[in-house]
Each structure stands twice: as C-alpha cells, then as structure tokens.
C-alpha cells in the first residue's frame, strides 16, 4: 500500500465587496491562481464570499442559479484543484438560499444549502 499524498489546503480570508459579484469573482480567480502556484489542492472561501454577507435587499440582485455562466467560468478555473465557494443561490422556484458549492475538475460537483 502506497502512502497517501498530503493535501495542502488554502483558506482564502477575504473581505468581499457587498453586492459586487463580478469584482468578487475576479478576486476568487486571482486567489485560485495564487493557491495553485503554491500547490494547494483545496481552496476554501468564506460564507457568501462571492456576494458579501449583509445583503438584505441586494440578495435577489446578486443571486445565481446553478447554471449561471459566471459560476461555470469559476468552476473552469478548477482544472487542477478543488474549491469551496459560497453565494446566494436562486432555486427554480425563485427561493433564495445561502449556498456553498464544491467546484472541481471544471464543474460544480456539489451544492449545500444552509
């Protein structure tokens, strides 16, 4: 039996800008590239890191469905590492959830709703 290779985990301690989804997505991509250069295998971002936390009335404006092209573009950045990101998810029946998604191998692998 061969030994299991260690997993390097990067914790992305960021202060997302409230309601600035595109700016926060860009920051996530930057930090994924930095973590990749440091050979991290998993990058974990904070709750609602893509949107900011105290959204109140902004929640519906920044909510994303799971098929949102911006989420797919971020997932595409995970060709050689995994990441957990958090955002406001809009369900098919237009309900909003705080969600965490596991992105790896270029795809959204799992979503957990709070």
Short mmCIF file of C-alpha atoms in Angstrom, two decimals:
data_model
loop_
_atom_site.label_atom_id
_atom_site.label_comp_id
_atom_site.label_asym_id
_atom_site.label_seq_id
_atom_site.Cartn_x
_atom_site.Cartn_y
_atom_site.Cartn_z
CA UNK A 1 0.00 0.00 0.00
CA UNK A 2 1.45 3.35 -1.02
CA UNK A 3 1.28 6.34 1.30
CA UNK A 4 -1.40 8.94 0.68
CA UNK A 5 -0.03 12.24 -0.58
CA UNK A 6 -0.66 15.15 1.77
CA UNK A 7 -3.37 17.65 0.84
CA UNK A 8 -2.44 21.31 1.06
CA UNK A 9 -5.48 23.42 2.00
CA UNK A 10 -5.60 27.17 1.40
CA UNK A 11 -8.02 29.28 3.43
CA UNK A 12 -8.90 32.41 1.50
CA UNK A 13 -9.56 35.06 4.13
CA UNK A 14 -11.12 37.78 2.02
CA UNK A 15 -13.36 40.78 2.62
CA UNK A 16 -15.76 40.68 -0.35
CA UNK A 17 -17.36 43.92 -1.51
CA UNK A 18 -21.05 43.85 -0.71
CA UNK A 19 -23.08 43.32 -3.87
CA UNK A 20 -20.08 43.48 -6.27
CA UNK A 21 -20.40 39.97 -7.66
CA UNK A 22 -18.14 40.43 -10.70
CA UNK A 23 -15.38 42.06 -8.64
CA UNK A 24 -15.60 39.29 -6.03
CA UNK A 25 -15.50 36.63 -8.78
CA UNK A 26 -12.32 38.22 -10.14
CA UNK A 27 -10.76 38.15 -6.65
CA UNK A 28 -11.68 34.47 -6.31
CA UNK A 29 -9.95 33.74 -9.64
CA UNK A 30 -6.83 35.64 -8.52
CA UNK A 31 -6.65 33.69 -5.28
CA UNK A 32 -7.21 30.37 -7.05
CA UNK A 33 -4.23 31.16 -9.28
CA UNK A 34 -2.13 32.09 -6.24
CA UNK A 35 -3.14 28.91 -4.40
CA UNK A 36 -2.36 26.85 -7.50
CA UNK A 37 1.13 28.38 -7.66
CA UNK A 38 1.62 27.35 -4.02
CA UNK A 39 0.50 23.80 -4.84
CA UNK A 40 -2.74 23.88 -2.86
CA UNK A 41 -5.16 21.07 -3.57
CA UNK A 42 -8.20 22.68 -1.94
CA UNK A 43 -9.12 26.36 -1.56
CA UNK A 44 -11.88 27.29 0.88
CA UNK A 45 -13.55 30.71 0.66
CA UNK A 46 -15.77 32.25 3.37
CA UNK A 47 -19.54 32.11 3.57
CA UNK A 48 -21.07 34.43 0.95
CA UNK A 49 -17.59 35.28 -0.31
CA UNK A 50 -18.93 35.86 -3.82
CA UNK A 51 -21.55 38.41 -2.74
CA UNK A 52 -20.69 39.86 0.65
CA UNK A 53 -22.64 38.99 3.75
CA UNK A 54 -25.15 41.62 4.91
CA UNK A 55 -27.09 41.72 1.64
CA UNK A 56 -30.67 42.31 2.79
CA UNK A 57 -32.44 43.83 -0.25
CA UNK A 58 -29.50 43.08 -2.58
CA UNK A 59 -29.86 39.31 -2.24
CA UNK A 60 -32.15 38.87 -5.24
CA UNK A 61 -29.90 41.08 -7.39
CA UNK A 62 -26.76 39.02 -6.79
CA UNK A 63 -28.37 35.56 -6.58
CA UNK A 64 -27.13 32.97 -9.07
CA UNK A 65 -28.74 29.84 -10.40
CA UNK A 66 -26.55 26.75 -10.60
CA UNK A 67 -26.41 27.09 -14.39
CA UNK A 68 -25.15 30.70 -14.21
CA UNK A 69 -22.29 31.17 -16.71
CA UNK A 70 -20.29 33.11 -14.11
CA UNK A 71 -20.33 30.11 -11.78
CA UNK A 72 -19.39 27.84 -14.69
CA UNK A 73 -16.47 30.15 -15.55
CA UNK A 74 -15.23 29.99 -11.96
CA UNK A 75 -15.60 26.20 -11.98
CA UNK A 76 -13.46 26.12 -15.13
CA UNK A 77 -10.60 27.51 -13.02
CA UNK A 78 -10.53 24.26 -11.01
CA UNK A 79 -8.80 22.04 -13.54
CA UNK A 80 -6.09 21.01 -11.05
CA UNK A 81 -7.50 21.93 -7.66
CA UNK A 82 -10.78 21.94 -5.77
CA UNK A 83 -12.51 24.88 -4.15
CA UNK A 84 -15.46 25.63 -1.93
CA UNK A 85 -17.23 28.91 -2.71
CA UNK A 86 -20.35 30.45 -1.21
CA UNK A 87 -23.06 32.57 -2.79
CA UNK A 88 -26.78 33.30 -2.81
CA UNK A 89 -28.44 30.57 -4.87
CA UNK A 90 -31.75 31.18 -6.62
CA UNK A 91 -33.73 27.96 -6.93
CA UNK A 92 -36.01 27.01 -9.81
CA UNK A 93 -38.99 28.28 -7.84
CA UNK A 94 -37.19 31.62 -7.16
CA UNK A 95 -36.39 30.98 -3.50
CA UNK A 96 -33.05 32.26 -2.23
CA UNK A 97 -30.58 30.19 -0.22
CA UNK A 98 -27.14 30.72 1.25
CA UNK A 99 -25.24 28.02 -0.60
CA UNK A 100 -21.77 26.51 -0.64
CA UNK A 101 -20.56 24.78 -3.78
CA UNK A 102 -17.72 22.34 -4.29
CA UNK A 103 -16.08 23.12 -7.63
CA UNK A 104 -13.54 20.68 -9.07
CA UNK A 105 -12.40 19.31 -12.42
CA UNK A 106 -14.08 22.26 -14.13
CA UNK A 107 -17.57 21.55 -12.80
CA UNK A 108 -19.95 22.21 -9.93
CA UNK A 109 -19.76 18.88 -8.08
CA UNK A 110 -22.00 19.52 -5.09
CA UNK A 111 -24.08 22.31 -3.56
CA UNK A 112 -25.16 22.52 0.05
CA UNK A 113 -27.89 24.94 1.08
CA UNK A 114 -27.98 26.47 4.54
#
